[in-house]
Amino acid sequence: MVDLKAVPYCLDDEDCRWVEDTILNMTDEEKVGQLFFQLTQSQEEEHLRELMERYHLGGCRYNAAPGQTIQEQNRTLQKYAKIPIIIACNTEAGGNGACEDGTMIGSGVKIAATDKEEYAYALGRMANEEAAAIGCNMAFAPVCDIVYNWENTEVINRAFGSDPQRVARMSAAYLRGAHTIPGFACAAKHFPGNGLDFRDAHLSNNVNDLDPEEWDATYGMVYKTLFENGLEAVMAGHIMLPRYARAIDPDLKDEDMMPATLSPEIMTGLLRERMGFNGMVVTDASHMVAMTDRMKRADMLPRAINAGCDMFLFFNDPEEDFAAMLKAYREGVISEARMKEALTRILGLKAHMGLHKKPKEGLVPPSAAVAQTLGKDGYKEMQRAISQDCITLVKYKDEDVLPLIPQRYRRVMIVHIKGAGGPMGEIMQMMGLPGADNAAELLKERLCEKGFDAFIYESPLERMKKRVAEGERPSLNLYFAGKHAVADFVRDMDLVITLCDVPSGRPAFGMSKGGGEIPWYVFEIPVIVIGCGQPTMLADIPQARTYINTYDAKESTFDALVEALQKGPEAFKGTDPIDSFCGLADARL
């Protein structure tokens, strides 16, 4: 069932013999270990040594850390690996998905807004040059989902928009860029395709309800394009594809409908038999509720392998999960034929990457590669170029608002709207982790540099919090009854920028009466609403007369934003890669 001489492996007779001989000489424990992709919890040598010598891992992901630290971790993993290990990274938007000091090039939606394939190619090449420099050899990318549902927060920023043809072109360009790096492989995600359900598979079920003809013309077309470009691996998502599953097995009962990772109808019937995919398949992370809510974990582990997945992403508890998979193999729940097929694909991919021909000390680049590669000027120049070309003027009803120049609008109030980040957002801010940048302060700084008198709005609720922190008990009237004349509200400003800094989910507005959080005043004073995170803010601020998407709040992005604002509407080069009006008629008014 596996053709090692065909795409994507393209092995010669010697390589094929290595695969066959290696499998023949493996213990049961070594065979089972190759099925697992583990997320490391520590860079300590003893921890890494145990993973390799006790659990014989086939693949590894890791938590964020500086590049030098990750490189040493990867060197240690390969040192103790009997069979060279696949080390993967999430370089879907840049080398920052490989290590903390990697370069963020641009998210999928940002690159899609430029409609330039060369940027997707550059992303694949540059992000994975940084990844390879620290010893990674596989990208869990490209993200080739299609955004059909604006409420899907899981992939709306990560995918290359809502046009299947563009998603196919951009994903293939990313793949070609990554393939410029010798021995580097990609696992495209999330098969059979995210973007229709509003739910997040981390938290709930996720369903792709397209019929077979619609799926073949959209998601299927995207994956076929990647297969034709030599895609090595697929990451299977915990996504149900019920109409296709029933087309393959008309007798399938409702209660037996499974996410793709547990569905033989999808992983074997569709991906292998109908589409002819010859490469390796890895599951998405196994802690996600769309997978864990289907059955006991001990049953889920072998079920994923039997469904057609070759590698299982992440132990929950290493000892427990390893024992469950080993038991299933020894008792015949996983057949000898299925085990051999999975191992052939895993080792065949490692041979395709040339890992078996390298000495251990050559599997990870020398230490100097980190300083020589990470943060190259060329990567930063590419980030700036994408920022210049992506910024999108989505809605422009007040056609005399731009250009934004100090002679017209000296006093600019910035209203910083954030998302409901929850406890993790608070932790990131406390620790100063990436993602906790203050976008409003950055925008204020850029505007002031250009001669504006910009200031950040302080809401009644924020003022109340300060007074409480000082030991006062202010009247709730300050918050709930803080009305004043409109003329008084607009007196001290010439223009308002509502900056929606919402990386995921919906914006969180204050509810003070007459306050400035929600731009109720769009007909009282010029207002520009800017989405610098999720590009769907018109759903919650449909009254916006001028709406712009920047897709992130990086310095290069805000440099390009302020430049375009000062030049006028013709300076905005981006085209809307999704329906930023969210299908809502009132958002277009």
mmCIF file of N, CA and C in Angstrom, residues 68 88 109 176 183 197 216 241 246-247 319 364 466 571 583:
data_model
loop_
_atom_site.group_PDB
_atom_site.id
_atom_site.type_symbol
_atom_site.label_atom_id
_atom_site.label_comp_id
_atom_site.label_asym_id
_atom_site.label_seq_id
_atom_site.Cartn_x
_atom_site.Cartn_y
_atom_site.Cartn_z
ATOM 1 N N GLN A 68 18.822 29.504 20.217
ATOM 2 C CA GLN A 68 19.996 28.763 20.678
ATOM 3 C C GLN A 68 19.587 27.628 21.609
ATOM 4 N N ALA A 88 9.485 19.012 14.303
ATOM 5 C CA ALA A 88 8.563 19.894 13.589
ATOM 6 C C ALA A 88 8.400 21.233 14.294
ATOM 7 N N VAL A 109 -3.728 35.303 6.250
ATOM 8 C CA VAL A 109 -4.698 36.297 5.786
ATOM 9 C C VAL A 109 -4.004 37.585 5.343
ATOM 10 N N ARG A 176 6.621 25.257 -2.196
ATOM 11 C CA ARG A 176 7.800 25.380 -3.060
ATOM 12 C C ARG A 176 8.918 26.152 -2.353
ATOM 13 N N GLY A 183 16.208 18.610 2.402
ATOM 14 C CA GLY A 183 15.775 17.718 3.469
ATOM 15 C C GLY A 183 14.649 18.233 4.319
ATOM 16 N N ASP A 197 -17.356 25.529 10.067
ATOM 17 C CA ASP A 197 -17.976 25.544 11.391
ATOM 18 C C ASP A 197 -17.458 26.745 12.166
ATOM 19 N N ASP A 216 -14.837 18.268 -3.304
ATOM 20 C CA ASP A 216 -13.842 17.976 -4.345
ATOM 21 C C ASP A 216 -13.396 19.246 -5.066
ATOM 22 N N LEU A 241 -16.583 15.100 8.392
ATOM 23 C CA LEU A 241 -16.967 15.325 7.007
ATOM 24 C C LEU A 241 -18.121 14.363 6.684
ATOM 25 N N ARG A 246 -20.546 9.380 4.422
ATOM 26 C CA ARG A 246 -21.706 8.555 4.040
ATOM 27 C C ARG A 246 -21.674 8.180 2.561
ATOM 28 N N ALA A 247 -21.034 9.001 1.750
ATOM 29 C CA ALA A 247 -20.874 8.627 0.345
ATOM 30 C C ALA A 247 -19.974 7.404 0.217
ATOM 31 N N GLU A 319 3.877 7.538 29.890
ATOM 32 C CA GLU A 319 3.844 6.131 30.305
ATOM 33 C C GLU A 319 2.493 5.494 29.984
ATOM 34 N N VAL A 364 21.911 18.374 13.131
ATOM 35 C CA VAL A 364 21.586 19.731 13.578
ATOM 36 C C VAL A 364 22.757 20.633 13.191
ATOM 37 N N LYS A 466 -8.848 52.803 38.861
ATOM 38 C CA LYS A 466 -7.753 53.524 39.503
ATOM 39 C C LYS A 466 -8.182 54.054 40.861
ATOM 40 N N ALA A 571 -3.558 54.943 -1.516
ATOM 41 C CA ALA A 571 -2.329 54.326 -1.004
ATOM 42 C C ALA A 571 -2.559 52.939 -0.410
ATOM 43 N N GLY A 583 -20.952 39.040 5.787
ATOM 44 C CA GLY A 583 -22.253 38.679 5.256
ATOM 45 C C GLY A 583 -23.403 39.484 5.808
#
